[in-house]
Amino acid sequence: MNLKLVRVGVEDAKHLWEMQVEAFMELYNKYQDTETSPATEPIDKIIMRLEQPFTYYYYIQVDNDIVGAIRVVDKKEGDKAKKISPIFVMPHYRNRGIAQNTIIEAEKIHGASHWELDTILQEKANCHLYEKMGYYQTGQTKVINDKMTLMFYVKD
């Protein structure tokens, strides 16, 4: 697999937003987390983030196909953790190690330590992925609704 991260610019906001909505719709349908789901975010929020100097959106490119995206928040301040929020792989490309390799590539670009993220506690495969990548649970959770709780992770 030839995976690389390709920086996304504001001119790609519509395509990125459409991909994000499609990628997260299954989880939205399952958990109905209207306030927090990337599937329900307006495109304006993507544009605002793309314009932030500390936000780095990357397309995940495998061979010549764009198969997902990752957003890294990196304020490039030594004491501030970098954050993955969100990362997604399009449905027909999942379960191929793409997310794992994407995290490895993001860490090559932004540094291998001092990261944080959150994920849905009920999505055991996501929790397993992050734990396999060296992230550990902080013990902090946030109940979103009666179906869904966020679990917070860090990597030193």
Short mmCIF file of C-alpha atoms in Angstrom, two decimals:
data_model
loop_
_atom_site.label_atom_id
_atom_site.label_comp_id
_atom_site.label_asym_id
_atom_site.label_seq_id
_atom_site.Cartn_x
_atom_site.Cartn_y
_atom_site.Cartn_z
CA MET A 1 0.00 0.00 0.00
CA ASN A 2 1.38 3.37 -1.05
CA LEU A 3 -0.18 5.78 1.48
CA LYS A 4 0.60 9.47 1.73
CA LEU A 5 -0.96 12.52 3.30
CA VAL A 6 -1.77 15.40 0.96
CA ARG A 7 -2.47 18.82 2.49
CA VAL A 8 -5.99 20.11 1.90
CA GLY A 9 -6.60 23.78 1.10
CA VAL A 10 -9.68 25.97 1.48
CA GLU A 11 -10.44 25.42 -2.20
CA ASP A 12 -11.12 21.75 -1.34
CA ALA A 13 -13.57 22.51 1.49
CA LYS A 14 -16.67 21.31 -0.36
CA HIS A 15 -15.13 17.97 -1.33
CA LEU A 16 -13.70 17.45 2.17
CA TRP A 17 -17.06 18.28 3.76
CA GLU A 18 -18.95 15.90 1.44
CA MET A 19 -16.53 13.10 2.28
CA GLN A 20 -16.83 13.79 6.01
CA VAL A 21 -20.63 13.72 5.91
CA GLU A 22 -20.62 10.41 4.03
CA ALA A 23 -17.95 8.86 6.26
CA PHE A 24 -19.71 9.71 9.53
CA MET A 25 -23.34 9.19 8.48
CA GLU A 26 -23.43 5.56 9.65
CA LEU A 27 -22.29 6.57 13.14
CA TYR A 28 -24.73 9.48 13.17
CA ASN A 29 -27.60 7.15 12.27
CA LYS A 30 -26.53 4.77 15.04
CA TYR A 31 -26.01 7.33 17.84
CA GLN A 32 -28.11 10.34 16.78
CA ASP A 33 -25.48 12.71 18.18
CA THR A 34 -26.73 15.79 16.37
CA GLU A 35 -24.66 18.25 18.41
CA THR A 36 -21.29 16.50 18.01
CA SER A 37 -21.36 14.39 14.85
CA PRO A 38 -19.05 15.42 12.00
CA ALA A 39 -21.88 14.22 9.72
CA THR A 40 -24.01 17.17 10.83
CA GLU A 41 -21.37 19.90 10.75
CA PRO A 42 -22.02 22.75 8.34
CA ILE A 43 -19.44 23.37 5.63
CA ASP A 44 -18.71 26.75 7.25
CA LYS A 45 -17.08 24.93 10.17
CA ILE A 46 -14.72 23.11 7.79
CA ILE A 47 -13.84 26.38 6.06
CA MET A 48 -13.20 28.08 9.42
CA ARG A 49 -10.86 25.25 10.47
CA LEU A 50 -9.03 25.26 7.12
CA GLU A 51 -8.31 28.95 7.69
CA GLN A 52 -6.85 28.37 11.18
CA PRO A 53 -3.04 28.59 11.15
CA PHE A 54 -2.78 25.64 13.56
CA THR A 55 -5.11 23.27 11.67
CA TYR A 56 -3.72 20.82 9.16
CA TYR A 57 -6.20 18.83 7.08
CA TYR A 58 -4.77 16.07 4.95
CA TYR A 59 -6.39 13.83 2.41
CA ILE A 60 -5.42 10.21 2.90
CA GLN A 61 -4.24 9.05 -0.51
CA VAL A 62 -3.68 5.36 -1.21
CA ASP A 63 -2.09 4.76 -4.56
CA ASN A 64 -3.97 7.42 -6.56
CA ASP A 65 -7.27 7.32 -4.66
CA ILE A 66 -8.38 9.75 -1.96
CA VAL A 67 -9.76 7.37 0.67
CA GLY A 68 -10.32 9.63 3.68
CA ALA A 69 -8.91 12.53 5.65
CA ILE A 70 -7.34 13.52 8.94
CA ARG A 71 -7.28 16.83 10.76
CA VAL A 72 -4.34 17.59 13.01
CA VAL A 73 -4.46 20.53 15.40
CA ASP A 74 -0.85 21.49 16.05
CA LYS A 75 -0.20 24.85 17.69
CA LYS A 76 3.53 24.06 17.64
CA GLU A 77 3.88 24.97 21.29
CA GLY A 78 6.01 22.57 23.30
CA ASP A 79 3.55 22.17 26.18
CA LYS A 80 0.43 21.90 24.02
CA ALA A 81 -0.65 18.47 22.86
CA LYS A 82 -1.41 17.92 19.21
CA LYS A 83 -4.88 16.62 18.50
CA ILE A 84 -6.45 14.34 15.90
CA SER A 85 -9.99 15.54 15.27
CA PRO A 86 -11.33 13.94 13.13
CA ILE A 87 -9.83 11.06 11.19
CA PHE A 88 -11.97 9.08 8.77
CA VAL A 89 -11.68 6.46 6.08
CA MET A 90 -14.43 6.10 3.50
CA PRO A 91 -16.62 3.02 4.09
CA HIS A 92 -15.41 0.91 1.14
CA TYR A 93 -11.74 1.36 2.17
CA ARG A 94 -12.06 0.40 5.83
CA ASN A 95 -10.38 -2.54 7.60
CA ARG A 96 -7.22 -2.35 5.48
CA GLY A 97 -4.88 -0.70 8.00
CA ILE A 98 -5.35 2.72 6.43
CA ALA A 99 -6.19 4.57 9.66
CA GLN A 100 -3.23 2.99 11.44
CA ASN A 101 -0.84 3.99 8.65
CA THR A 102 -2.38 7.48 8.54
CA ILE A 103 -1.60 8.01 12.22
CA ILE A 104 1.97 6.84 11.62
CA GLU A 105 2.34 9.34 8.76
CA ALA A 106 0.79 12.19 10.80
CA GLU A 107 3.25 11.44 13.60
CA LYS A 108 6.14 11.56 11.12
CA ILE A 109 5.03 15.06 10.08
CA HIS A 110 4.02 16.48 13.48
CA GLY A 111 6.12 14.42 15.92
CA ALA A 112 5.50 11.06 17.56
CA SER A 113 4.69 12.27 21.08
CA HIS A 114 2.28 14.52 22.95
CA TRP A 115 -1.03 13.73 21.23
CA GLU A 116 -4.66 13.62 22.31
CA LEU A 117 -7.94 12.55 20.77
CA ASP A 118 -11.36 11.31 21.69
CA THR A 119 -13.53 8.57 20.26
CA ILE A 120 -16.82 6.84 20.87
CA LEU A 121 -16.45 4.45 23.79
CA GLN A 122 -19.06 2.11 22.28
CA GLU A 123 -17.01 1.72 19.07
CA LYS A 124 -14.62 -0.95 20.32
CA ALA A 125 -12.69 -1.18 17.03
CA ASN A 126 -11.81 2.52 17.24
CA CYS A 127 -10.70 2.18 20.87
CA HIS A 128 -8.60 -0.85 19.91
CA LEU A 129 -6.94 1.03 17.04
CA TYR A 130 -5.87 3.94 19.22
CA GLU A 131 -4.67 1.70 22.04
CA LYS A 132 -2.66 -0.35 19.51
CA MET A 133 -1.08 2.92 18.32
CA GLY A 134 0.14 3.76 21.84
CA TYR A 135 -2.70 5.94 23.06
CA TYR A 136 -4.12 5.30 26.50
CA GLN A 137 -7.39 6.26 28.15
CA THR A 138 -7.25 9.27 30.44
CA GLY A 139 -10.27 8.10 32.41
CA GLN A 140 -12.14 11.21 31.30
CA THR A 141 -15.44 10.59 29.54
CA LYS A 142 -18.26 12.75 28.27
CA VAL A 143 -21.78 11.39 27.95
CA ILE A 144 -23.31 12.73 24.73
CA ASN A 145 -26.65 10.95 24.98
CA ASP A 146 -28.10 7.68 26.30
CA LYS A 147 -26.45 5.75 23.41
CA MET A 148 -23.02 7.38 23.21
CA THR A 149 -20.11 8.35 25.43
CA LEU A 150 -16.83 9.90 24.33
CA MET A 151 -13.60 8.45 25.73
CA PHE A 152 -10.52 10.65 25.86
CA TYR A 153 -7.04 9.37 24.97
CA VAL A 154 -3.49 10.70 25.15
CA LYS A 155 -0.11 9.58 23.85
CA ASP A 156 3.04 10.90 25.52
#
